mmCIF file of C-alpha atoms in Angstrom:
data_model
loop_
_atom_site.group_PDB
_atom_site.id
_atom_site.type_symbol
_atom_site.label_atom_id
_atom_site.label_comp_id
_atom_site.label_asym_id
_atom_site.label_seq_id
_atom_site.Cartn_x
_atom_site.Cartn_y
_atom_site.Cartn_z
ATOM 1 C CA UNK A 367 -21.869 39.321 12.193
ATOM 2 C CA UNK A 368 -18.666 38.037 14.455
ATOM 3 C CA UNK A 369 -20.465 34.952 14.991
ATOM 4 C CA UNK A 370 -21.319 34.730 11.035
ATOM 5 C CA UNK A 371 -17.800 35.147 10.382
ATOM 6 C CA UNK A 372 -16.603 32.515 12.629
ATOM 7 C CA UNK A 373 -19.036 29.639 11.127
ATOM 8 C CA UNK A 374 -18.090 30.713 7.851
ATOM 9 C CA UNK A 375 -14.302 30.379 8.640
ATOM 10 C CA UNK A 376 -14.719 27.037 10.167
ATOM 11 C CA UNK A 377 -16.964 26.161 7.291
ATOM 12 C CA UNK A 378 -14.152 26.982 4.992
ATOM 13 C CA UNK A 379 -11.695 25.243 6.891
ATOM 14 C CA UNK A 380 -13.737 22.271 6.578
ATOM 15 C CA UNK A 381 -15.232 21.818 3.260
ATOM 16 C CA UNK A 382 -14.498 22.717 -0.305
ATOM 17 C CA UNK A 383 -15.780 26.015 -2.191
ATOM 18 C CA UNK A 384 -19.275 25.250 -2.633
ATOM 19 C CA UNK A 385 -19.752 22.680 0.169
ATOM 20 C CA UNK A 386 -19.701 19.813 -1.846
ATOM 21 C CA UNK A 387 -17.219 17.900 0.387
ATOM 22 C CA UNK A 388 -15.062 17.696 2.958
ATOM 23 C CA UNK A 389 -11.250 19.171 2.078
ATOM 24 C CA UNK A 390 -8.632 16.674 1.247
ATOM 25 C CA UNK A 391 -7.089 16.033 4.064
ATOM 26 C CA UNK A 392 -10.365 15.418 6.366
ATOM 27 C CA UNK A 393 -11.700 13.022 3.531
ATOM 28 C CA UNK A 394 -8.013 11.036 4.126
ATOM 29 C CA UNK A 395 -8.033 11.070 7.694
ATOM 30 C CA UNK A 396 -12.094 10.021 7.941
ATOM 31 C CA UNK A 397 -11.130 7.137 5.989
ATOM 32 C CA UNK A 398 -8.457 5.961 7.728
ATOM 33 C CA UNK A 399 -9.988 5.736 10.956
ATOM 34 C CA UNK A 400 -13.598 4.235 9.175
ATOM 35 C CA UNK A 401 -10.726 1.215 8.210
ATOM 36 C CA UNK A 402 -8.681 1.336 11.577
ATOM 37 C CA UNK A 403 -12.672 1.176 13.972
ATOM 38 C CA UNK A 404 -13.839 -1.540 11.679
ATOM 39 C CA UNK A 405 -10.713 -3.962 12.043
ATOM 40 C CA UNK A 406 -10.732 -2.709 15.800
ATOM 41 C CA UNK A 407 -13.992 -3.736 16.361
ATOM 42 C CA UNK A 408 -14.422 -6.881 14.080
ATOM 43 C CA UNK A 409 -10.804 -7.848 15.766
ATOM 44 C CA UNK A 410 -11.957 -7.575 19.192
ATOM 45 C CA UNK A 411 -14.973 -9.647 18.756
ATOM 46 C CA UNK A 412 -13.199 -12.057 17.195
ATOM 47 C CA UNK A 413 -10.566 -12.780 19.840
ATOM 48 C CA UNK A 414 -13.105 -13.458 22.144
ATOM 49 C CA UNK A 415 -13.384 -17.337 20.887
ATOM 50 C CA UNK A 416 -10.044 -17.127 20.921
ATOM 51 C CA UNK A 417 -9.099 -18.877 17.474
ATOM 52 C CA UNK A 418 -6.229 -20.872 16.781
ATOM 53 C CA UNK A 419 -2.863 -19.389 14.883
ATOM 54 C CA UNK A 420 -4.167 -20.535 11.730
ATOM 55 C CA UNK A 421 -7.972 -19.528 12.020
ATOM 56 C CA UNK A 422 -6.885 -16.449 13.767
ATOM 57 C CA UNK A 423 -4.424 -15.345 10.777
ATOM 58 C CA UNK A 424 -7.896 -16.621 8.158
ATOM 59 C CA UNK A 425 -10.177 -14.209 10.277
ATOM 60 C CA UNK A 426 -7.980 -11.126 10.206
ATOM 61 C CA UNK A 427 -7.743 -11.585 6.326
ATOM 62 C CA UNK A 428 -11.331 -11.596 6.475
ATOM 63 C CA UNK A 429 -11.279 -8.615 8.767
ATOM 64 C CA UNK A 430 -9.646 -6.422 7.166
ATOM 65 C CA UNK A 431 -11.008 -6.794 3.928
ATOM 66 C CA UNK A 432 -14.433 -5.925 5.850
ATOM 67 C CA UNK A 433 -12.704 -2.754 7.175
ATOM 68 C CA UNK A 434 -11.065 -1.762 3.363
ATOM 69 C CA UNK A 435 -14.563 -2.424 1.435
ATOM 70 C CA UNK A 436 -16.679 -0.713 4.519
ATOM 71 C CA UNK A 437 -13.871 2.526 4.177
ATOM 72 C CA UNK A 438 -13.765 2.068 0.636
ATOM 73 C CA UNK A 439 -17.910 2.696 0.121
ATOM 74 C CA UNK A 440 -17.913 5.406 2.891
ATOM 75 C CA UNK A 441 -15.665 7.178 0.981
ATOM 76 C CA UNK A 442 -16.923 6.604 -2.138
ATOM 77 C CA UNK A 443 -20.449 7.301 -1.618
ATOM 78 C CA UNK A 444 -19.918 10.442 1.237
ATOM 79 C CA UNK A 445 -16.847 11.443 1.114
ATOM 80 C CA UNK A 446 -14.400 11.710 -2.215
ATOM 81 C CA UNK A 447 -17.901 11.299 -4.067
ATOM 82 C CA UNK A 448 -16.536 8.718 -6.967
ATOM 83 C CA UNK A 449 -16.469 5.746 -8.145
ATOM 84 C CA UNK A 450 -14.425 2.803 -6.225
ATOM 85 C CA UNK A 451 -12.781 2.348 -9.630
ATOM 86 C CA UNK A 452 -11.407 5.703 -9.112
ATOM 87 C CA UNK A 453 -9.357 4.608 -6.734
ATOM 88 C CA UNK A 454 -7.681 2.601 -8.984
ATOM 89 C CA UNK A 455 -9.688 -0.556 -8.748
ATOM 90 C CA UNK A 456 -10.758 -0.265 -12.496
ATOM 91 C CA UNK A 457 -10.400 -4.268 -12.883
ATOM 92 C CA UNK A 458 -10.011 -4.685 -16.840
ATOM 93 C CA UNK A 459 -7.529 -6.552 -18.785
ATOM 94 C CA UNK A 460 -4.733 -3.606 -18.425
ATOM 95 C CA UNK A 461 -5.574 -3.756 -14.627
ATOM 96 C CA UNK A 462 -4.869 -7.658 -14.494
ATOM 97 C CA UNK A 463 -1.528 -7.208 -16.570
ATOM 98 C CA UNK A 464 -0.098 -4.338 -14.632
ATOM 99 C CA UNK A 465 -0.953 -6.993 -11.645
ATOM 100 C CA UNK A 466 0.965 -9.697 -13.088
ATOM 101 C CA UNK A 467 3.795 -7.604 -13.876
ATOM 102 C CA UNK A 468 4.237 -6.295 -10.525
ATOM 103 C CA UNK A 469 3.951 -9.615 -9.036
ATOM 104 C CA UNK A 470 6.883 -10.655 -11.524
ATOM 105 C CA UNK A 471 8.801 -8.435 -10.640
ATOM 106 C CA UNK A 472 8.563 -8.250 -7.017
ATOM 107 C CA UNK A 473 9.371 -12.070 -7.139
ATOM 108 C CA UNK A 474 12.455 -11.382 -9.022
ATOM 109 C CA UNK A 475 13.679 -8.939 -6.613
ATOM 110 C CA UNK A 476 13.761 -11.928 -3.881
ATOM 111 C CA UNK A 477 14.958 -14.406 -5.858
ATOM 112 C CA UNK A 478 17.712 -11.677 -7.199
ATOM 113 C CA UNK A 479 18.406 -10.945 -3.523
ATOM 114 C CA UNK A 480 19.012 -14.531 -2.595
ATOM 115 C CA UNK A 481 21.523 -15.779 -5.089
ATOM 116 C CA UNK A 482 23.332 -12.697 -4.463
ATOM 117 C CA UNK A 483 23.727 -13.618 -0.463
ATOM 118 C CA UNK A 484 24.039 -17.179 -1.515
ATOM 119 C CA UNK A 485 26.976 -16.364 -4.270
ATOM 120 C CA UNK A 486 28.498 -14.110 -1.458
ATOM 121 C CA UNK A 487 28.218 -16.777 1.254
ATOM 122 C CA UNK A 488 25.554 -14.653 3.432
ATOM 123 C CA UNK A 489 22.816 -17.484 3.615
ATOM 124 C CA UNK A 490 22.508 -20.894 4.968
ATOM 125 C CA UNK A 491 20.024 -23.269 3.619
ATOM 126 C CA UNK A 492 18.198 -24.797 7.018
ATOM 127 C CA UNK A 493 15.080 -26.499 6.004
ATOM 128 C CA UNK A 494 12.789 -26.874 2.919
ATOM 129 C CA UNK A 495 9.065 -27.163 2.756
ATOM 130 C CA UNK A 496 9.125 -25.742 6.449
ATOM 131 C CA UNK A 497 5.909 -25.667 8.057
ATOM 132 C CA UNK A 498 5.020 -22.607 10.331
ATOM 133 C CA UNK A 499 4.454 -22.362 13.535
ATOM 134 C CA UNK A 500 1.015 -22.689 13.648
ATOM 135 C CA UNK A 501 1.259 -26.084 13.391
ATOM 136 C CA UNK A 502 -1.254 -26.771 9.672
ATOM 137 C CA UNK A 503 -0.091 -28.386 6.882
ATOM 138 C CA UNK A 504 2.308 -26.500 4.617
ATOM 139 C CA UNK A 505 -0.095 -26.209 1.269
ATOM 140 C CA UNK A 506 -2.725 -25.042 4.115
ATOM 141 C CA UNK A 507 -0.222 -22.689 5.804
ATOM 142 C CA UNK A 508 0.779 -21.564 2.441
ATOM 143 C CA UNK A 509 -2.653 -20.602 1.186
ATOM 144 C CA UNK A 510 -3.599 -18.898 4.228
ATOM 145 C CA UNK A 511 -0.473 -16.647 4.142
ATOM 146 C CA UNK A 512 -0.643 -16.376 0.260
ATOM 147 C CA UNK A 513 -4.574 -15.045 1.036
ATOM 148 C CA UNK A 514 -3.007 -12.508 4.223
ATOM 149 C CA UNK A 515 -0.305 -10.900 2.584
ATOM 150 C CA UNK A 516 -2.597 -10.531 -0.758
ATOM 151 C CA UNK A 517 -4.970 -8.601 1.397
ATOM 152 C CA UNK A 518 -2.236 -6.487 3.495
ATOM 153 C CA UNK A 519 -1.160 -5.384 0.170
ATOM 154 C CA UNK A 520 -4.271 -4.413 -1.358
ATOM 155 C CA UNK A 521 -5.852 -2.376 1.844
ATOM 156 C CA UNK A 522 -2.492 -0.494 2.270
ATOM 157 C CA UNK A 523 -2.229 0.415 -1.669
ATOM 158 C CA UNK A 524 -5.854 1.366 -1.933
ATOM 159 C CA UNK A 525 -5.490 3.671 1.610
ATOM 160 C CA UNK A 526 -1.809 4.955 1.144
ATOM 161 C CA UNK A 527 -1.737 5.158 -2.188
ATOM 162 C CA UNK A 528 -5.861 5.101 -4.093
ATOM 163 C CA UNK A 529 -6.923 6.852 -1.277
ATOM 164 C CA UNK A 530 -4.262 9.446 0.138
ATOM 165 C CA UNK A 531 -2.508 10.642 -3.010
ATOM 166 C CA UNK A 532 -5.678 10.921 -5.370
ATOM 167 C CA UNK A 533 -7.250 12.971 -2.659
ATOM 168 C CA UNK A 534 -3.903 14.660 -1.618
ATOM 169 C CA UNK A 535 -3.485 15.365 -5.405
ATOM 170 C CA UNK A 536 -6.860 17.719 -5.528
ATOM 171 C CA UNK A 537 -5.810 19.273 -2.649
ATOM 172 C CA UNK A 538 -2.801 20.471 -3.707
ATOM 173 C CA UNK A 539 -3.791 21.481 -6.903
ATOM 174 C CA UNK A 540 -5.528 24.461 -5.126
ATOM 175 C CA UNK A 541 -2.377 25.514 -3.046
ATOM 176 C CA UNK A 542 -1.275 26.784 -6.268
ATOM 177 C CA UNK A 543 0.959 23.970 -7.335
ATOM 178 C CA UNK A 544 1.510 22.628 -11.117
ATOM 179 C CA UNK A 545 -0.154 19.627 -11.445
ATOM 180 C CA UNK A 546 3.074 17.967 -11.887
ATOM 181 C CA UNK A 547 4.249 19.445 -8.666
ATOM 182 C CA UNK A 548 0.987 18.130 -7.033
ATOM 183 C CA UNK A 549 1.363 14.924 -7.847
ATOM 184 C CA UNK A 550 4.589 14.893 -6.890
ATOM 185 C CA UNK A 551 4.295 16.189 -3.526
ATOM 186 C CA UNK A 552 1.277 13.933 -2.866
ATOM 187 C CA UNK A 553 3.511 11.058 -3.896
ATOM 188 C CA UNK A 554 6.108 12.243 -1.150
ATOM 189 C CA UNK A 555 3.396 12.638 1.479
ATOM 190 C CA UNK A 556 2.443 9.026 0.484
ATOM 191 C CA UNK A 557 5.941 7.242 0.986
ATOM 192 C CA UNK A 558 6.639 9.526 3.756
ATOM 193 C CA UNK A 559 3.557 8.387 5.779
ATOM 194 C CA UNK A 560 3.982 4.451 4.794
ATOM 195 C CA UNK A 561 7.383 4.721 5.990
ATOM 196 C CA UNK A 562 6.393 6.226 9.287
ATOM 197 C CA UNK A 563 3.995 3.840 10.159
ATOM 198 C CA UNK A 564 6.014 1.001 9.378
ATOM 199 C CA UNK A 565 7.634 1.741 12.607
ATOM 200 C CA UNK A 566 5.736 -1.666 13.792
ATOM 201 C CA UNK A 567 7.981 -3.307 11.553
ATOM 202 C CA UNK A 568 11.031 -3.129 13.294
ATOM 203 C CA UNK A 569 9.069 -5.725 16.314
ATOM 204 C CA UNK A 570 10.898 -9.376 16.312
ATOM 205 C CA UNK A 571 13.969 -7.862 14.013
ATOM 206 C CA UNK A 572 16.557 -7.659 15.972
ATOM 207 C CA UNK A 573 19.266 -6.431 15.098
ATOM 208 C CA UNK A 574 18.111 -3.707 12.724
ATOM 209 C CA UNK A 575 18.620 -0.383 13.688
ATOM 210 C CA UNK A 576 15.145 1.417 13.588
ATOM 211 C CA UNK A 577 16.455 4.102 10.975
ATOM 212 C CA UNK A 578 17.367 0.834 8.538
ATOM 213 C CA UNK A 579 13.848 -0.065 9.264
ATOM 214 C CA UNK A 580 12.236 3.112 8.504
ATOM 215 C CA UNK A 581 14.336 3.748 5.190
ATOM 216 C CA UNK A 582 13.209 0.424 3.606
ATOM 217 C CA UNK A 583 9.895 1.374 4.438
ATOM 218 C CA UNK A 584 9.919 4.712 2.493
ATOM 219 C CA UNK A 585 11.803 3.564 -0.333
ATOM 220 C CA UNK A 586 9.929 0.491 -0.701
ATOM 221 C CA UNK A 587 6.421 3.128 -0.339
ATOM 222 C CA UNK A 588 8.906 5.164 -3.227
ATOM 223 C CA UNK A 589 8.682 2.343 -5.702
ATOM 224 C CA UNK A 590 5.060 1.808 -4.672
ATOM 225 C CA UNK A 591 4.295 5.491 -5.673
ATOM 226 C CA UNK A 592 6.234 5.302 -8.761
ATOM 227 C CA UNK A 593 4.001 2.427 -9.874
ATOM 228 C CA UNK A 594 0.845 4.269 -9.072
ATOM 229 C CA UNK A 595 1.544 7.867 -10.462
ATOM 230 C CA UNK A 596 2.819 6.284 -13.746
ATOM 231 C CA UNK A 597 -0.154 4.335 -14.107
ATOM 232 C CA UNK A 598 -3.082 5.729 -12.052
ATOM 233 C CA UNK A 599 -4.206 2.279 -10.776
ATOM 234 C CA UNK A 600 -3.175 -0.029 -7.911
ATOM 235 C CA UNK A 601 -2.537 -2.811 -9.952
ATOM 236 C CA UNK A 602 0.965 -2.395 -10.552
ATOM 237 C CA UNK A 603 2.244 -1.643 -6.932
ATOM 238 C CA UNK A 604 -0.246 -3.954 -5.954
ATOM 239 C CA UNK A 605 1.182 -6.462 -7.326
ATOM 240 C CA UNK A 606 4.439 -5.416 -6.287
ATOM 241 C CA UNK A 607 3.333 -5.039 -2.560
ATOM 242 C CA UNK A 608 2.148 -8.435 -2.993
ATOM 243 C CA UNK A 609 5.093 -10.581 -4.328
ATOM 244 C CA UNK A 610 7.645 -8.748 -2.163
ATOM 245 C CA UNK A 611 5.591 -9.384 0.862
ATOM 246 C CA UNK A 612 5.064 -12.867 -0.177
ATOM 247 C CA UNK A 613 8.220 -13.931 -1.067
ATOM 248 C CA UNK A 614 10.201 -12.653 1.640
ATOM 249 C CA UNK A 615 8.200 -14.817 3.916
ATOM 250 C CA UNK A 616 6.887 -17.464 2.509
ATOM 251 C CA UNK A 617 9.179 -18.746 -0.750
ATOM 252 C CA UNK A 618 12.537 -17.784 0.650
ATOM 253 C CA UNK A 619 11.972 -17.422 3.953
ATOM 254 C CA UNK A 620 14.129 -16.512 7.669
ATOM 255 C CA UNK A 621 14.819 -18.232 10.601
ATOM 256 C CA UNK A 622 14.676 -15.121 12.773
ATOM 257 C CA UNK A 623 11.616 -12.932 14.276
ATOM 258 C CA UNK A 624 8.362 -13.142 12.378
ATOM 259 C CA UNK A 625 9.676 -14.812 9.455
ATOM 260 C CA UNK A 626 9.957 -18.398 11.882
ATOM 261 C CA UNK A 627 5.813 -18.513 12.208
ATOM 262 C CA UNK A 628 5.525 -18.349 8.586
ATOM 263 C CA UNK A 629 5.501 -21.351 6.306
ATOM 264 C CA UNK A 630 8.394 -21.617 4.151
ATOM 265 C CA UNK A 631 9.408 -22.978 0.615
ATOM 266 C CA UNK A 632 13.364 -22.553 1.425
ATOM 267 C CA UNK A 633 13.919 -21.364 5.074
ATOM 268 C CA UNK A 634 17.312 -19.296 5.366
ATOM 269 C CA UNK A 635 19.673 -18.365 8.081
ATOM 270 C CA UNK A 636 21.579 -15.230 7.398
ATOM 271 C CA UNK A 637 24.944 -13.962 8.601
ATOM 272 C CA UNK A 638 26.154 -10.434 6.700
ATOM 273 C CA UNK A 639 29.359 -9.718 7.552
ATOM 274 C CA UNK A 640 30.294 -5.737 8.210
ATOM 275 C CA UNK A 641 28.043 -2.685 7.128
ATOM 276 C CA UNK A 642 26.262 -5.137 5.318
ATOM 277 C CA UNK A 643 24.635 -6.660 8.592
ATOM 278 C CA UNK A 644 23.289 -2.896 9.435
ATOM 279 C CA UNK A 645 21.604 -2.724 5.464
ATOM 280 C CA UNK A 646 20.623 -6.047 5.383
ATOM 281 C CA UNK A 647 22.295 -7.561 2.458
ATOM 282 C CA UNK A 648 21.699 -6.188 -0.445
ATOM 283 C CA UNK A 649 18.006 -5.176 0.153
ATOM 284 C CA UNK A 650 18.231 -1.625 -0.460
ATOM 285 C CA UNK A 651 20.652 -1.544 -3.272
ATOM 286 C CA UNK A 652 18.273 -3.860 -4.951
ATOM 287 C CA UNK A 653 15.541 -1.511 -4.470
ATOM 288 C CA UNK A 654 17.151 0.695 -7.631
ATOM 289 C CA UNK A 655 16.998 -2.382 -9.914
ATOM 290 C CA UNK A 656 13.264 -2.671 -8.724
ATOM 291 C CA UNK A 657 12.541 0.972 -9.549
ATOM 292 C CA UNK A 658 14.831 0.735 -12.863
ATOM 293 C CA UNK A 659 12.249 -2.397 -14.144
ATOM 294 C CA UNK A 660 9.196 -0.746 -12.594
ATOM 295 C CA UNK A 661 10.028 2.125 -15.512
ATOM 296 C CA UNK A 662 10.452 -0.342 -17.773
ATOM 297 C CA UNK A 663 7.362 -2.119 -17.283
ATOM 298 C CA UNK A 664 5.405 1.204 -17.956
ATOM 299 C CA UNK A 665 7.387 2.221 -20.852
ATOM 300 C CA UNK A 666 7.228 -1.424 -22.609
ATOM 301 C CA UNK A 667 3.157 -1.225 -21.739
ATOM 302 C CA UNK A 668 2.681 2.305 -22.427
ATOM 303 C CA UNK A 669 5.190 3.448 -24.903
ATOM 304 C CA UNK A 670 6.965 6.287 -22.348
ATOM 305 C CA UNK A 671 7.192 6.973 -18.983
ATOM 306 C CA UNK A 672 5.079 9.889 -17.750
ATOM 307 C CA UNK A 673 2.786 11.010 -14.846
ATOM 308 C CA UNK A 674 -0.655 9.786 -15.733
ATOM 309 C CA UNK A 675 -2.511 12.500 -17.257
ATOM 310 C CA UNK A 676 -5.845 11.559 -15.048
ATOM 311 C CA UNK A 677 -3.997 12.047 -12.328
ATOM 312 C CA UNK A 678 -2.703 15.612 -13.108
ATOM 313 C CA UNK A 679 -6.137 16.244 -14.248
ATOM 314 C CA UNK A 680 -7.382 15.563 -10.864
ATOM 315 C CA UNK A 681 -5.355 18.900 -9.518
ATOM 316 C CA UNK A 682 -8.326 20.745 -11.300
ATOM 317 C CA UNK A 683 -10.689 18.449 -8.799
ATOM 318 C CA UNK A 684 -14.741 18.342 -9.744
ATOM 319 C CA UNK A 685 -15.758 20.452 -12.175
ATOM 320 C CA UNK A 686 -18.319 21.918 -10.374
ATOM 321 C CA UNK A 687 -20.431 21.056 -6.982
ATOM 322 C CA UNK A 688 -22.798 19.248 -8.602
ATOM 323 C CA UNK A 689 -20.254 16.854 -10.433
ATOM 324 C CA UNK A 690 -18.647 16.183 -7.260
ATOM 325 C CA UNK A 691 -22.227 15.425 -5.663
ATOM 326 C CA UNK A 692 -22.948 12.983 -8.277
ATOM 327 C CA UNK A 693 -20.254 11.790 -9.489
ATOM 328 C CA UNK A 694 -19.928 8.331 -7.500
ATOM 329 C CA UNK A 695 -23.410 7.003 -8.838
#
């Protein structure tokens, strides 16, 4: 009977009532590392014919999109038990507008950021039509970079946010929690984590004090979240992932750390002047305005601004074990 009791304890630690799945949290970690061995493995193979900068950066686009579709169907088909398009991938004509106007407006918050260092006399115009430093030429370089950061933003919006806070969100909902309290936590847990493991990011800035790092990280993963809990797809902070990533490299690029091997549009040289060199300019202050017309953009599509009621449906999680078994086919 002890023995009994034991398997049925770590049984119950593992899996949902009924043993349909795996609980929430094994299902997000599980899919994490399916992503992280695929890219590990696919990456080391790669480097072993030792590609050039700009076939290098083309195969590790290619790479990870192997690892997010391969993590992607294992969760989908053994895991979660749903449909990719659960996720958030659900790629109609709503889906493809939300995308445009995240990419909108994540271009707007550059190009907002740089006339306010230019008017303030933070930035110096160096070079235009800048190649990188791989060497290709710039339409080339620009494509391939276009194609990278396109595919850093959708693997870490379909993990951190398709992935982590839909399943984090079913969890939850059995702790107890209102659903609007689920999602809600699940949304912290989400911007929390991105902004953790954005540590990496502070590599080649110097300068930046790690904490300055961090915080853009999590508020940045903040918008992100807002974008996805408002409108239960990725296509919003998708496209907001996208055209932030892409424009602060590429169109108005840096002189400094990673932003020199990138090709750029206008290349920049910055100089802030008192607390404003710890912050960055006026990056973080500029992250309210993004929030402020990431609410606007829901309410002008969707006529007010409210947690989307599939996701606090999904507190309730499968109706039944045999929904959650089938579900994905």
């Amino acid at each position: 009977p002890l023995r009994r009791q034991r398997q049925m304890c770590i049984r119950d630690r593992l899996f949902e009532r009924g043993g349909a799945r795996l609980r929430a949290p094994w299902r997000i970690i599980i899919t994490g590392i399916v992503f992280v061995g695929v890219v590990a493995v696919a990456s080391s193979v790669v480097q072993r014919f030792d590609p050039s900068i700009f076939a290098g950066r083309l195969i590790s686009t290619g790479v990870q999109l192997l690892g997010l579709a391969v993590a992607l169907a294992v969760a989908a088909r053994w895991l979660d038990r749903r449909r990719v398009s659960e996720f958030g991938l659900a790629l109609d004509r709503r889906w493809w507008s939300d995308f445009g106007g995240g990419v909108a407006i994540g271009f707007l918050f550059h190009a907002a950021a740089t006339l306010g260092h230019g008017a303030l006399g933070w930035l110096h115009l160096s070079d235009t039509m800048s190649p990188g430093a791989g060497g290709e030429p710039l339409i080339a370089g620009i494509s391939v970079w276009l194609l990278f950061f396109a595919c850093v933003g959708l693997w870490e919006e379909s993990l951190f946010r398709g992935v982590l806070i839909r399943n984090a969100i079913e969890g939850l909902g059995t702790s107890g929690l209102t659903p609007t309290g689920a999602v809600t936590t699940a949304g912290l847990i989400s911007a929390v984590v991105f902004g953790g493991l954005h540590v990496f990011a502070s590599l080649g800035h110097e300068g930046i004090p790690l904490w300055v790092i961090v915080l853009q990280a999590v508020i940045a993963g903040a918008y992100f979240v807002l974008a996805y809990v408002l409108t239960g797809s990725l296509a919003l902070p998708f496209g907001l992932h996208f055209a932030t990533n892409f424009a602060d490299g590429v169109i108005f690029g840096g002189t400094s750390g990673p932003y020199s091997a990138y090709p750029a549009i206008w290349r920049f040289e910055t100089s802030f002047t008192g607390t404003w060199e710890v912050t960055q300019g006026l990056a973080l202050p500029l992250s309210l305005v993004v929030v402020l017309a990431t609410l606007a953009w829901v309410r002008w599509t969707r006529g007010r601004i409210r947690i989307d009621p599939e996701l606090k449906r999904a507190t309730s999680g499968p109706a039944s074990p045999n929904e959650a078994r089938n579900r994905w086919q």
